[in-house]
JSON list of C-alpha atoms in Angstrom, two decimals:
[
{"chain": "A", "resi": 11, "resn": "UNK", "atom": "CA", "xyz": [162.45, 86.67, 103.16]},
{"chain": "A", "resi": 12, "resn": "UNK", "atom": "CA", "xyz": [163.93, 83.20, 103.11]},
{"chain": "A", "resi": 13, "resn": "UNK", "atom": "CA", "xyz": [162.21, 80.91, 100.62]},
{"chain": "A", "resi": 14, "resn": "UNK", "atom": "CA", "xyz": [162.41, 77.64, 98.88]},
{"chain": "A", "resi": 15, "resn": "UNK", "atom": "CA", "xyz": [160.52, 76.70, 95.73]},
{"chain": "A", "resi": 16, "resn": "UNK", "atom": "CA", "xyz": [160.67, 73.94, 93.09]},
{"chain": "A", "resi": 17, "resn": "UNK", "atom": "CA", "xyz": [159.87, 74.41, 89.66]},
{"chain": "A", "resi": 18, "resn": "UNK", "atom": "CA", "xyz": [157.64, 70.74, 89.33]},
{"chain": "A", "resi": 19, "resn": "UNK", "atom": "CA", "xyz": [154.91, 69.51, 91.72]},
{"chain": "A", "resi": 20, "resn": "UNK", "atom": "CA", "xyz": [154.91, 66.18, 89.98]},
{"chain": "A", "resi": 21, "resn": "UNK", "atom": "CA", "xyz": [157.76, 64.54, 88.16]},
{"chain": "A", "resi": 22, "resn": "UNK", "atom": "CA", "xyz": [157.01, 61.14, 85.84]},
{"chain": "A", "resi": 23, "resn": "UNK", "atom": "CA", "xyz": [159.70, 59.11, 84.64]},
{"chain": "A", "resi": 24, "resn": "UNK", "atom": "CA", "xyz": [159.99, 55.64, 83.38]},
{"chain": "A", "resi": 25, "resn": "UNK", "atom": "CA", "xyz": [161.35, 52.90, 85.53]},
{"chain": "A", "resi": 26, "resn": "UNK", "atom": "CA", "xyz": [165.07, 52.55, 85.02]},
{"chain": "A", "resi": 27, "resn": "UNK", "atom": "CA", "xyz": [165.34, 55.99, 83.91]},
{"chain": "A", "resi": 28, "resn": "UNK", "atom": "CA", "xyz": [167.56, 58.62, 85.71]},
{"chain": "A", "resi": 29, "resn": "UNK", "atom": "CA", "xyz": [165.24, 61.14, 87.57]},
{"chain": "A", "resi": 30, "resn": "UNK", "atom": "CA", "xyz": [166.31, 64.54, 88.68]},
{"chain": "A", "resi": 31, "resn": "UNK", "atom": "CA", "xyz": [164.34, 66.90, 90.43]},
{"chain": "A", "resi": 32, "resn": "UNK", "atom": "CA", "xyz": [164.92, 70.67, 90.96]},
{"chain": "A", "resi": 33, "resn": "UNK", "atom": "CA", "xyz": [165.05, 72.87, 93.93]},
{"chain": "A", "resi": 34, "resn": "UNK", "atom": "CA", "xyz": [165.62, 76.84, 93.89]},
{"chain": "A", "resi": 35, "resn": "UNK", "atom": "CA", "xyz": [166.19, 78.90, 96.81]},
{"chain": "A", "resi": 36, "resn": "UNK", "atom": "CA", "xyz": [166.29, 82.53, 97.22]},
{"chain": "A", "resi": 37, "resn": "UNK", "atom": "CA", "xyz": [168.74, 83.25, 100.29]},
{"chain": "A", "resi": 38, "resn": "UNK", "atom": "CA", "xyz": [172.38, 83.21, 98.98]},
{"chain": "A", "resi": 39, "resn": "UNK", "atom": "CA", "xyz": [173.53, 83.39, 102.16]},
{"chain": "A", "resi": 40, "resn": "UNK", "atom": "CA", "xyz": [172.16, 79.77, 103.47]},
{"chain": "A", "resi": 41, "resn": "UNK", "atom": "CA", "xyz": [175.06, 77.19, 103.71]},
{"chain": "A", "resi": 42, "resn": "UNK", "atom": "CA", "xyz": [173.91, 74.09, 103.92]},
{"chain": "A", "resi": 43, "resn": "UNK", "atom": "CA", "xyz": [170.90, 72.09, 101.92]},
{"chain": "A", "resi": 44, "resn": "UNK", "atom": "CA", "xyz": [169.09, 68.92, 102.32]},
{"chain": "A", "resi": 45, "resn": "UNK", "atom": "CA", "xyz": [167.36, 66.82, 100.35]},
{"chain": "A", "resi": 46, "resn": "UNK", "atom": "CA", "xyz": [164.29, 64.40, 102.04]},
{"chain": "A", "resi": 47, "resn": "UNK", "atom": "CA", "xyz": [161.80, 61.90, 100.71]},
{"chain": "A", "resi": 48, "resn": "UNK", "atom": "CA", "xyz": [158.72, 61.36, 102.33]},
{"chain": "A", "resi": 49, "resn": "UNK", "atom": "CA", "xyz": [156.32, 58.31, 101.14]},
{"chain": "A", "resi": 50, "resn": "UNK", "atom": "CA", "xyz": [152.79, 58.67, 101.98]},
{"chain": "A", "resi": 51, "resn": "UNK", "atom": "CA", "xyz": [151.69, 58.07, 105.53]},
{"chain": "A", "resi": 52, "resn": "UNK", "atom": "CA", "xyz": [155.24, 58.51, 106.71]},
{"chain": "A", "resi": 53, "resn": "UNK", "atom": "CA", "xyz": [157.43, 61.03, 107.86]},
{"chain": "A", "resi": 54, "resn": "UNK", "atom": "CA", "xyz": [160.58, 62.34, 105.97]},
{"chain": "A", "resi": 55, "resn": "UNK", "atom": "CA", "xyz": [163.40, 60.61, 105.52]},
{"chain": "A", "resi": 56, "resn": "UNK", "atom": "CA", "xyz": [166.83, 61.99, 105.10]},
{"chain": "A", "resi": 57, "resn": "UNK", "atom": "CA", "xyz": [168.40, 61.36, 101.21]},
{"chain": "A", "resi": 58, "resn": "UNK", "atom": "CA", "xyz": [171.26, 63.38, 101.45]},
{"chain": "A", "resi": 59, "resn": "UNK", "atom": "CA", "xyz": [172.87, 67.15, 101.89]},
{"chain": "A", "resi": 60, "resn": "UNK", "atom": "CA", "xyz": [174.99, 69.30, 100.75]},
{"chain": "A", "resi": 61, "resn": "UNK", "atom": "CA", "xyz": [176.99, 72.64, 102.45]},
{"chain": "A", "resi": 62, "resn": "UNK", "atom": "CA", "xyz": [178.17, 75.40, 100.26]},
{"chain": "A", "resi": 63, "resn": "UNK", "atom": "CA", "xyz": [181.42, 74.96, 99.82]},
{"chain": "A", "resi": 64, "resn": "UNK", "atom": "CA", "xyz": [180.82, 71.51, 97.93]},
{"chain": "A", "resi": 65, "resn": "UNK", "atom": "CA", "xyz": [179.51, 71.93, 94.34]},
{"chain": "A", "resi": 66, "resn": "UNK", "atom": "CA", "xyz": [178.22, 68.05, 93.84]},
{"chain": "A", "resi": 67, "resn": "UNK", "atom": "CA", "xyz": [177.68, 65.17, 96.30]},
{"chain": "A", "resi": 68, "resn": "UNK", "atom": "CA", "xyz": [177.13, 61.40, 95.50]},
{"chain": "A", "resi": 69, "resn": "UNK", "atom": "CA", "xyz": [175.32, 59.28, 97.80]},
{"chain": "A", "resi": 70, "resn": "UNK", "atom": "CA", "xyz": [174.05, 55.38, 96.43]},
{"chain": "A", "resi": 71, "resn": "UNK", "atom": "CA", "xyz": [172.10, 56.11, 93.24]},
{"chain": "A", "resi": 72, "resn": "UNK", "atom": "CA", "xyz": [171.90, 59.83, 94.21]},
{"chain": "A", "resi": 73, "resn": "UNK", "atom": "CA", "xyz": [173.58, 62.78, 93.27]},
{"chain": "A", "resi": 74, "resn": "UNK", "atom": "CA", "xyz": [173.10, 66.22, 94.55]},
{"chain": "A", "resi": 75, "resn": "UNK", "atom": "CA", "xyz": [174.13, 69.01, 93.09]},
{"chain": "A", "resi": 76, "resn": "UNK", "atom": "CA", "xyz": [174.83, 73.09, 94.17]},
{"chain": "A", "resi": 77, "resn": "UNK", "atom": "CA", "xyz": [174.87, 75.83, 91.43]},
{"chain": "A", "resi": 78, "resn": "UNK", "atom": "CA", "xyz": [175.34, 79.01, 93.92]},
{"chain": "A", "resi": 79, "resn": "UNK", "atom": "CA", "xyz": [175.58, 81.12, 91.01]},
{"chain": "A", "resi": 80, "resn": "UNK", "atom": "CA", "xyz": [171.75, 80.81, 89.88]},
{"chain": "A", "resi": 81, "resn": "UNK", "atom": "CA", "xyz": [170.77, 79.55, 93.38]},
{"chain": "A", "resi": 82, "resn": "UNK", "atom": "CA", "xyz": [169.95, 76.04, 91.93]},
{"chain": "A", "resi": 83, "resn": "UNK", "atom": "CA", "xyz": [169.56, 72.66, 93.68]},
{"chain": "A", "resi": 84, "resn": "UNK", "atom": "CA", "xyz": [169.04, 69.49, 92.07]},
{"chain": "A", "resi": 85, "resn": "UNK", "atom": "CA", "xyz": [168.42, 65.68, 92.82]},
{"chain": "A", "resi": 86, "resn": "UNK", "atom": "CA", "xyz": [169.58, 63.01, 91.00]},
{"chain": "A", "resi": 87, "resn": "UNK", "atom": "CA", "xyz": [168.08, 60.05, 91.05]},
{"chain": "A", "resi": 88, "resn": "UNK", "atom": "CA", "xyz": [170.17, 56.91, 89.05]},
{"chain": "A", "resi": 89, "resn": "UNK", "atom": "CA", "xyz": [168.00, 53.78, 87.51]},
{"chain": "A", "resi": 90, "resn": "UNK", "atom": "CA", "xyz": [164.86, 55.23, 88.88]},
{"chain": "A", "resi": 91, "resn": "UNK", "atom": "CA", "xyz": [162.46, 52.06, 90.90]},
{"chain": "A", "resi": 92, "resn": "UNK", "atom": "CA", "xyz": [159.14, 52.09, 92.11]},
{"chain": "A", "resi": 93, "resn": "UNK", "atom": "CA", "xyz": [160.24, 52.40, 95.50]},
{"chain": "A", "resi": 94, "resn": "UNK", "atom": "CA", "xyz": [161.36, 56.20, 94.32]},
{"chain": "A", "resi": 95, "resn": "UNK", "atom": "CA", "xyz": [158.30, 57.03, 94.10]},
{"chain": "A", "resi": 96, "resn": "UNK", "atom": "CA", "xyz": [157.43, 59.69, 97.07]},
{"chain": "A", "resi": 97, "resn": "UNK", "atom": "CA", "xyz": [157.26, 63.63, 97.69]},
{"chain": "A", "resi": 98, "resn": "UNK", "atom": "CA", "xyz": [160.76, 64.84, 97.63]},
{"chain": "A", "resi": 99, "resn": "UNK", "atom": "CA", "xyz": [161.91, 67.97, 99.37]},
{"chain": "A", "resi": 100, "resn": "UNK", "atom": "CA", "xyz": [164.48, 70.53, 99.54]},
{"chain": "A", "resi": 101, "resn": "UNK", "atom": "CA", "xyz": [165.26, 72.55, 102.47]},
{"chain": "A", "resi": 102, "resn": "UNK", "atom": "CA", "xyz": [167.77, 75.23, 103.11]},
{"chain": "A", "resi": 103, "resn": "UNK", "atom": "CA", "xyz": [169.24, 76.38, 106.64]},
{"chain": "A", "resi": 104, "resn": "UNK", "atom": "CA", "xyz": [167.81, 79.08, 108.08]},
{"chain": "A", "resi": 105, "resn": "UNK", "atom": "CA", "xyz": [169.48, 82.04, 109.76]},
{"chain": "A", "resi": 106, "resn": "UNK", "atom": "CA", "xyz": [170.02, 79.64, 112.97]},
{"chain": "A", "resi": 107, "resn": "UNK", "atom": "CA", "xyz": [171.49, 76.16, 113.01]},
{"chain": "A", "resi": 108, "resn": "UNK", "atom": "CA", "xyz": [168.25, 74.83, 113.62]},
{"chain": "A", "resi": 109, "resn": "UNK", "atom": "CA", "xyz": [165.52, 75.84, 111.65]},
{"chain": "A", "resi": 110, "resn": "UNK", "atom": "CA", "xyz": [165.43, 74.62, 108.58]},
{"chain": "A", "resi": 111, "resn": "UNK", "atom": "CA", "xyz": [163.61, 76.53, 105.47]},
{"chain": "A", "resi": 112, "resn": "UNK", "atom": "CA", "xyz": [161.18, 73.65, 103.12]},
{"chain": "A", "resi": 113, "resn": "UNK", "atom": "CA", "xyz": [159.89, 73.53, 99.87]},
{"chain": "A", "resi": 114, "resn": "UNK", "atom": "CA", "xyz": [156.27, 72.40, 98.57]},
{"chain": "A", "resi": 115, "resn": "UNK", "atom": "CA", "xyz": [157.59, 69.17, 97.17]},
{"chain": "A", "resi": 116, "resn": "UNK", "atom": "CA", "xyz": [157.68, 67.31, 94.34]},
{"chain": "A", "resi": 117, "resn": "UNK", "atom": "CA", "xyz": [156.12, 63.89, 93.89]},
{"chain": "A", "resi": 118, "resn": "UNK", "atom": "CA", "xyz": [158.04, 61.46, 91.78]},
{"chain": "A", "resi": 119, "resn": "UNK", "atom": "CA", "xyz": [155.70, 59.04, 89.76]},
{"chain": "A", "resi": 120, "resn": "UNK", "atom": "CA", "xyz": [156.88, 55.55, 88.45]},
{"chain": "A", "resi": 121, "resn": "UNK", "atom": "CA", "xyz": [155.84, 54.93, 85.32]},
{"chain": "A", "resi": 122, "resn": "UNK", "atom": "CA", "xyz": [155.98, 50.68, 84.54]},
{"chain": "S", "resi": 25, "resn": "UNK", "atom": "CA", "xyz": [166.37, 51.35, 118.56]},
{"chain": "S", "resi": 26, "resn": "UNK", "atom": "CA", "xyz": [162.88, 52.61, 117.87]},
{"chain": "S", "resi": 27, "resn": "UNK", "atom": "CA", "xyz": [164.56, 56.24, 116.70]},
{"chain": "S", "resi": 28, "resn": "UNK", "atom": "CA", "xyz": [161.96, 58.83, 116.90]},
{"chain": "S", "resi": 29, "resn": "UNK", "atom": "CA", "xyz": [158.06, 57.49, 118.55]},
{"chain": "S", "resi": 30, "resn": "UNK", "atom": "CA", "xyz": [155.13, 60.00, 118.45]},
{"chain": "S", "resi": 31, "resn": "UNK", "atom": "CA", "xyz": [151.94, 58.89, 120.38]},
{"chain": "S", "resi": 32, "resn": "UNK", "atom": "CA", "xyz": [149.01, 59.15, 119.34]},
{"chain": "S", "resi": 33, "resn": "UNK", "atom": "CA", "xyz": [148.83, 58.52, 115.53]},
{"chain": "S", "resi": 34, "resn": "UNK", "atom": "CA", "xyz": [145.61, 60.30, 115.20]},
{"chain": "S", "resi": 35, "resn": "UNK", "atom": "CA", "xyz": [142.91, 62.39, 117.11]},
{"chain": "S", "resi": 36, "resn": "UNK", "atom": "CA", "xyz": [140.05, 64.22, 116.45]},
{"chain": "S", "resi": 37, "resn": "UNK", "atom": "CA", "xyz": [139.16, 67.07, 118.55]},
{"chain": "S", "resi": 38, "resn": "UNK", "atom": "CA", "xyz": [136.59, 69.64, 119.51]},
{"chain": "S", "resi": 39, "resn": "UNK", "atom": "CA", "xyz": [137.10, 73.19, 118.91]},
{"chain": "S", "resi": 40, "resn": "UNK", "atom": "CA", "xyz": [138.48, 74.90, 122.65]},
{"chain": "S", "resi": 41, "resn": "UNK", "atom": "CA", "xyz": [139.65, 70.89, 123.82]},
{"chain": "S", "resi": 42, "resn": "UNK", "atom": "CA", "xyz": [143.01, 70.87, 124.33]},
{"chain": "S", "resi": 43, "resn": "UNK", "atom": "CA", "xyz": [145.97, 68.06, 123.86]},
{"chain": "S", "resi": 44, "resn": "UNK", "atom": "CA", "xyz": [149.07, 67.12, 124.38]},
{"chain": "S", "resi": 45, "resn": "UNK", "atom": "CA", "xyz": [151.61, 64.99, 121.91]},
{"chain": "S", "resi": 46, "resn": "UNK", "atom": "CA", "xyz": [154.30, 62.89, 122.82]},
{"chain": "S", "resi": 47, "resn": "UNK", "atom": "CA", "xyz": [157.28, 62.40, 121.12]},
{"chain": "S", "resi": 48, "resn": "UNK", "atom": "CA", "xyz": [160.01, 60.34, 122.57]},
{"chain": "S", "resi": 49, "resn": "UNK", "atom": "CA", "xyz": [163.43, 59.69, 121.13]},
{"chain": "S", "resi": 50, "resn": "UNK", "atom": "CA", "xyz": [166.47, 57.16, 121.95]},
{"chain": "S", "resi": 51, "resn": "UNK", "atom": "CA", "xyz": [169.36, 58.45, 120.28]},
{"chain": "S", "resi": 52, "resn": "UNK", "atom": "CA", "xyz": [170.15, 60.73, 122.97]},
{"chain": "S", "resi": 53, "resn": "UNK", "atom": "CA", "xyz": [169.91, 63.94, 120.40]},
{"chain": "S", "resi": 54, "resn": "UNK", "atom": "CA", "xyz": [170.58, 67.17, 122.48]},
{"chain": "S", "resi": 55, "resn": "UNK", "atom": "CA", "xyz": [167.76, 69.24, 119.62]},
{"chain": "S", "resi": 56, "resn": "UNK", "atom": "CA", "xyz": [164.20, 67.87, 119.36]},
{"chain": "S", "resi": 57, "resn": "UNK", "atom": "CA", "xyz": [161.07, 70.21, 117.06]},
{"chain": "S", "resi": 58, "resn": "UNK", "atom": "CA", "xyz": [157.95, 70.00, 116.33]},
{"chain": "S", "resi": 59, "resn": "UNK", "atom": "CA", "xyz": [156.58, 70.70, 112.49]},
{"chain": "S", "resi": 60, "resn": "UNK", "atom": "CA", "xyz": [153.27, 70.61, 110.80]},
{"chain": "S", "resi": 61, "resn": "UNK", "atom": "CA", "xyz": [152.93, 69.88, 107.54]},
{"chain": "S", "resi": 62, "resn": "UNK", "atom": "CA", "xyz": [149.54, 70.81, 105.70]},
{"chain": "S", "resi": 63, "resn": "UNK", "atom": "CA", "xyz": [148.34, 69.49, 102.53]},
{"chain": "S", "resi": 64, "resn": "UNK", "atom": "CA", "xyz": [150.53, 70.08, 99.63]},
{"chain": "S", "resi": 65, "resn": "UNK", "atom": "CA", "xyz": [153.04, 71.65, 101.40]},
{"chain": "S", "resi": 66, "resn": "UNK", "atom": "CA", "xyz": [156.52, 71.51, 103.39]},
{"chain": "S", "resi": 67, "resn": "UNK", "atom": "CA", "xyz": [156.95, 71.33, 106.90]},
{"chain": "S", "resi": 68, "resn": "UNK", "atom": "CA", "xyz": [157.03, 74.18, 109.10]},
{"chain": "S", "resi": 69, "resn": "UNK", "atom": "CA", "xyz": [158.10, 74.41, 112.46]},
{"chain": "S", "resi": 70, "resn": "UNK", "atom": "CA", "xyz": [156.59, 75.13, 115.42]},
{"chain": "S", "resi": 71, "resn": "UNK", "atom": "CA", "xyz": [158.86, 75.08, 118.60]},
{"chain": "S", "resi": 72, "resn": "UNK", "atom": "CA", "xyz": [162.54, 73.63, 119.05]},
{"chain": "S", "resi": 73, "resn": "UNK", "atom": "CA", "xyz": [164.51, 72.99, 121.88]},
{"chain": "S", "resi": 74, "resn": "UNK", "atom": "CA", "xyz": [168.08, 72.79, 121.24]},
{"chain": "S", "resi": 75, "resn": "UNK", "atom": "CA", "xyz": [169.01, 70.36, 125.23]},
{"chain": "S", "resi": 76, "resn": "UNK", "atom": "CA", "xyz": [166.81, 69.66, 128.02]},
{"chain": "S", "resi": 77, "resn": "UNK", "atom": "CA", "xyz": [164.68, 72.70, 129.94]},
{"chain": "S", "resi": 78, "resn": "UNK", "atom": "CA", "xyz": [164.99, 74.79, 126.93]},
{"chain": "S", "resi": 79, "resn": "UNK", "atom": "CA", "xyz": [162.31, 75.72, 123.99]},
{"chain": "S", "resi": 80, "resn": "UNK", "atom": "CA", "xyz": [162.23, 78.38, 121.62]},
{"chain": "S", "resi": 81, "resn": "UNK", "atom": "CA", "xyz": [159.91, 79.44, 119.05]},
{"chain": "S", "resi": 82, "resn": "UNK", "atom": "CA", "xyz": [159.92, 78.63, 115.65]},
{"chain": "S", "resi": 83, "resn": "UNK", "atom": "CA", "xyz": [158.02, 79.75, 112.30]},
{"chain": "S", "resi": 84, "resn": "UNK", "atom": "CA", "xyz": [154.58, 79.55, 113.48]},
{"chain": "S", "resi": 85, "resn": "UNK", "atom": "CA", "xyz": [154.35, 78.95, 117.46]},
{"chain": "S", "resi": 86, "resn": "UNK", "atom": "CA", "xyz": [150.93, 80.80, 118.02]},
{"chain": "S", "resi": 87, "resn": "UNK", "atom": "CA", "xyz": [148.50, 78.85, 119.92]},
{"chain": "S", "resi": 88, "resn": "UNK", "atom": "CA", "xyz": [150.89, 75.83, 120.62]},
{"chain": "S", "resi": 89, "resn": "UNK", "atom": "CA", "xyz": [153.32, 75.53, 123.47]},
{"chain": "S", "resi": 90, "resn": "UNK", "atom": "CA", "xyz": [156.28, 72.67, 124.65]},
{"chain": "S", "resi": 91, "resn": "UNK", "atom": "CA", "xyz": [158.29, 71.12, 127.43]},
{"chain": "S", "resi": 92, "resn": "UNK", "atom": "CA", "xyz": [161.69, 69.38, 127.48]},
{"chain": "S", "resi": 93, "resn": "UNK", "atom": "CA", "xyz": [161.42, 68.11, 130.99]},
{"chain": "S", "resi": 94, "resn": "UNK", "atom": "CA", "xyz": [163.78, 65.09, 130.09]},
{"chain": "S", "resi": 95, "resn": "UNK", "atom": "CA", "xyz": [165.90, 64.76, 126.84]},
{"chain": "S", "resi": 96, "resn": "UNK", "atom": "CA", "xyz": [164.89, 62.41, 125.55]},
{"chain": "S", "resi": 97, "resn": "UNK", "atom": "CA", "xyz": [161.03, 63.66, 125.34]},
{"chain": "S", "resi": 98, "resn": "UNK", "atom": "CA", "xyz": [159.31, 67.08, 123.88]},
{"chain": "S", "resi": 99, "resn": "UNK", "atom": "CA", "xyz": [155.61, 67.54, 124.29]},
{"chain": "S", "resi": 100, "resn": "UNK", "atom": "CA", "xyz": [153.62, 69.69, 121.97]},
{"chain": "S", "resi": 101, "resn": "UNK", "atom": "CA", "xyz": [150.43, 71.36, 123.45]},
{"chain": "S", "resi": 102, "resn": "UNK", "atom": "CA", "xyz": [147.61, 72.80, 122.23]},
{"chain": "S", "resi": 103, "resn": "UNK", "atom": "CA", "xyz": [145.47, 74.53, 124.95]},
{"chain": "S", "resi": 104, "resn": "UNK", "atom": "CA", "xyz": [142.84, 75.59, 123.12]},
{"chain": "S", "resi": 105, "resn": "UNK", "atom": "CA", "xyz": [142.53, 73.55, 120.01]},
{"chain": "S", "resi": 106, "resn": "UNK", "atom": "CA", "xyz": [141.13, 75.28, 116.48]},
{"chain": "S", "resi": 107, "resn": "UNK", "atom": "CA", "xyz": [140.17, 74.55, 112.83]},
{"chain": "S", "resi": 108, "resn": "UNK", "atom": "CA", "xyz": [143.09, 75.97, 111.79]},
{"chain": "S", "resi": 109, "resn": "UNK", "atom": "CA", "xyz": [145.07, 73.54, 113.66]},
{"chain": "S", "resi": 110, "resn": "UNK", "atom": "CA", "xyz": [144.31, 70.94, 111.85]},
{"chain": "S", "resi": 111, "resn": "UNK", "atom": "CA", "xyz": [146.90, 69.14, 110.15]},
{"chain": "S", "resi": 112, "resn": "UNK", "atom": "CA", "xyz": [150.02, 66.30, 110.49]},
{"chain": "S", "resi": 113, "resn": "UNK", "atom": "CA", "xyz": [152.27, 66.94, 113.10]},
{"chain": "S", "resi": 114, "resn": "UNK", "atom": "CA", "xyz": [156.32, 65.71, 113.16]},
{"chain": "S", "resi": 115, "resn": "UNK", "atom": "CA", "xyz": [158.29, 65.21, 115.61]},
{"chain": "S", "resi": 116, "resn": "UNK", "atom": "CA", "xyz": [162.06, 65.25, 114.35]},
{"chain": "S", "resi": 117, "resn": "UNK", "atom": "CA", "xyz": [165.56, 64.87, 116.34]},
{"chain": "S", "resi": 118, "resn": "UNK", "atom": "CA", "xyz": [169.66, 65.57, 115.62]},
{"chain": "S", "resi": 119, "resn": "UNK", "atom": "CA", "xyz": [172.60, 66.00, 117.13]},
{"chain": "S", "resi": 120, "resn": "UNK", "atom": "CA", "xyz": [172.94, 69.94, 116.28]},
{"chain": "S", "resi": 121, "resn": "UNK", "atom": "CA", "xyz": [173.40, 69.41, 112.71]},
{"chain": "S", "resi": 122, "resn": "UNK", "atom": "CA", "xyz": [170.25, 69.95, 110.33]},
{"chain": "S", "resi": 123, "resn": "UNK", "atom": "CA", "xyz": [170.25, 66.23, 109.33]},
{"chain": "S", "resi": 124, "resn": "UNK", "atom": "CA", "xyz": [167.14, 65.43, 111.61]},
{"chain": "S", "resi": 125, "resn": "UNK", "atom": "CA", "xyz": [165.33, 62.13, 111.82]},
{"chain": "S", "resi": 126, "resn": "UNK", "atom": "CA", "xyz": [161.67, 62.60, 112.04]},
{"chain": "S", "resi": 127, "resn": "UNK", "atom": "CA", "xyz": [158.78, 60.49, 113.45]},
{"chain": "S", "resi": 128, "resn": "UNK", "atom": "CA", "xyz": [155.65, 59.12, 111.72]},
{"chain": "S", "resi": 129, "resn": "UNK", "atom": "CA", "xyz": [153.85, 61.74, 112.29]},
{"chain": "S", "resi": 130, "resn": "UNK", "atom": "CA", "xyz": [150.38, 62.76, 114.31]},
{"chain": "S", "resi": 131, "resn": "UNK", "atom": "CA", "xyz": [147.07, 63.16, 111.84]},
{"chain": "S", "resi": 132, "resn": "UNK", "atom": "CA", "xyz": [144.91, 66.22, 113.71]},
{"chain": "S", "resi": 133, "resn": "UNK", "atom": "CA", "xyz": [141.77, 67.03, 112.98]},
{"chain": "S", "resi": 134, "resn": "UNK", "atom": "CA", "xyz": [139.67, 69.49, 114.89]},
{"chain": "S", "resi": 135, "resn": "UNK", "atom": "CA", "xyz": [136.09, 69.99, 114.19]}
]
């Protein structure tokens, strides 16, 4: 079945450090991927995506980027602040246009 | 522009009490779902409804059901409410595309 896993449940970096978090997904046929960050007590908010056909995708202070070969998806996050810090996710398109496959998370700590 | 508004913000229920939860959005988005999210984990969904009058089922619909009576509202129900429904609810909304915008969720606890 569809599935979406990252290889860290918590990432520490140092402020002002570049961050990058990893995603990997198991169905090569998904096209599109999204990346969300949710702080706590709120819901997710949208970072940025990616569709297939792109390989890398810059957004302000993030980069995402798409290795179909190994099924990888990364997040990177440029002069890391404390207001980084969350749960990020990764989230692949399902077999419809509308349901959209999630990850466990990662939570990105701030180190002073 | 509020976005996406989920009432209430928490409730605690009974076992076998049942609920409804509001979500209401203004950016006149034809697809609205509902997720839960449990501790530690992603969101799964529940129901979608991809334009008014129409639902279908999502990941994990069992003991839940919806309406889309207007657009720019989708209520989540839980008719008989269990232990194992306890969790944070979200409310998201988009045009089609997967890019949704979510509310601030629902905290659920039944007991």
């Amino acid at each position: 079945g569809e599935s979406v896993g990252l290889h860290l449940p918590t990432l520490s970096v140092q402020e002002g450090d570049n961050s990058i978090i990893n995603c990997a997904y198991s169905n090569s046929a998904s096209d599109y991927f999204i990346w969300y960050k949710q702080e706590s007590g709120k819901g997710p908010q949208f970072i940025i995506d990616i569709r297939s056909n792109m390989d890398k995708r810059q957004g302000q202070r993030v980069t995402v980027l798409l290795n179909k070969t190994v099924k990888h998806l990364s997040l990177q996050i440029a002069a890391t602040q404390p207001g980084d810090s969350a749960v990020y996710f990764c989230a692949e398109k399902g077999k419809s246009n509308y349901q959209l496959i999630w990850g466990a998370g990662t939570k990105l700590i701030i180190k002073p | 522009n509020a976005g996406v508004t989920q009432t209430p913000k928490f409730r605690v229920l009974k076992t076998g009490q049942s609920m409804t939860l509001l979500c209401a959005q203004d950016m006149n988005h034809e697809y609205m779902y509902w997720y839960r999210q449990d501790p530690g984990m992603g969101l799964r969904l529940i129901h979608y409804s991809v334009g008014e009058g129409t639902t279908a089922k999502g990941e994990v619909p069992d003991g839940y059901n919806v309406s889309r009576l207007k657009k720019q509202n989708f209520l989540l129900g839980l008719e008989s409410a269990a232990p194992s429904q306890t969790s944070v609810y979200f409310c998201a909304s988009s045009y089609g595309d997967s890019r949704a915008f979510f509310g601030q969720g629902t905290r659920l606890t039944v007991v």
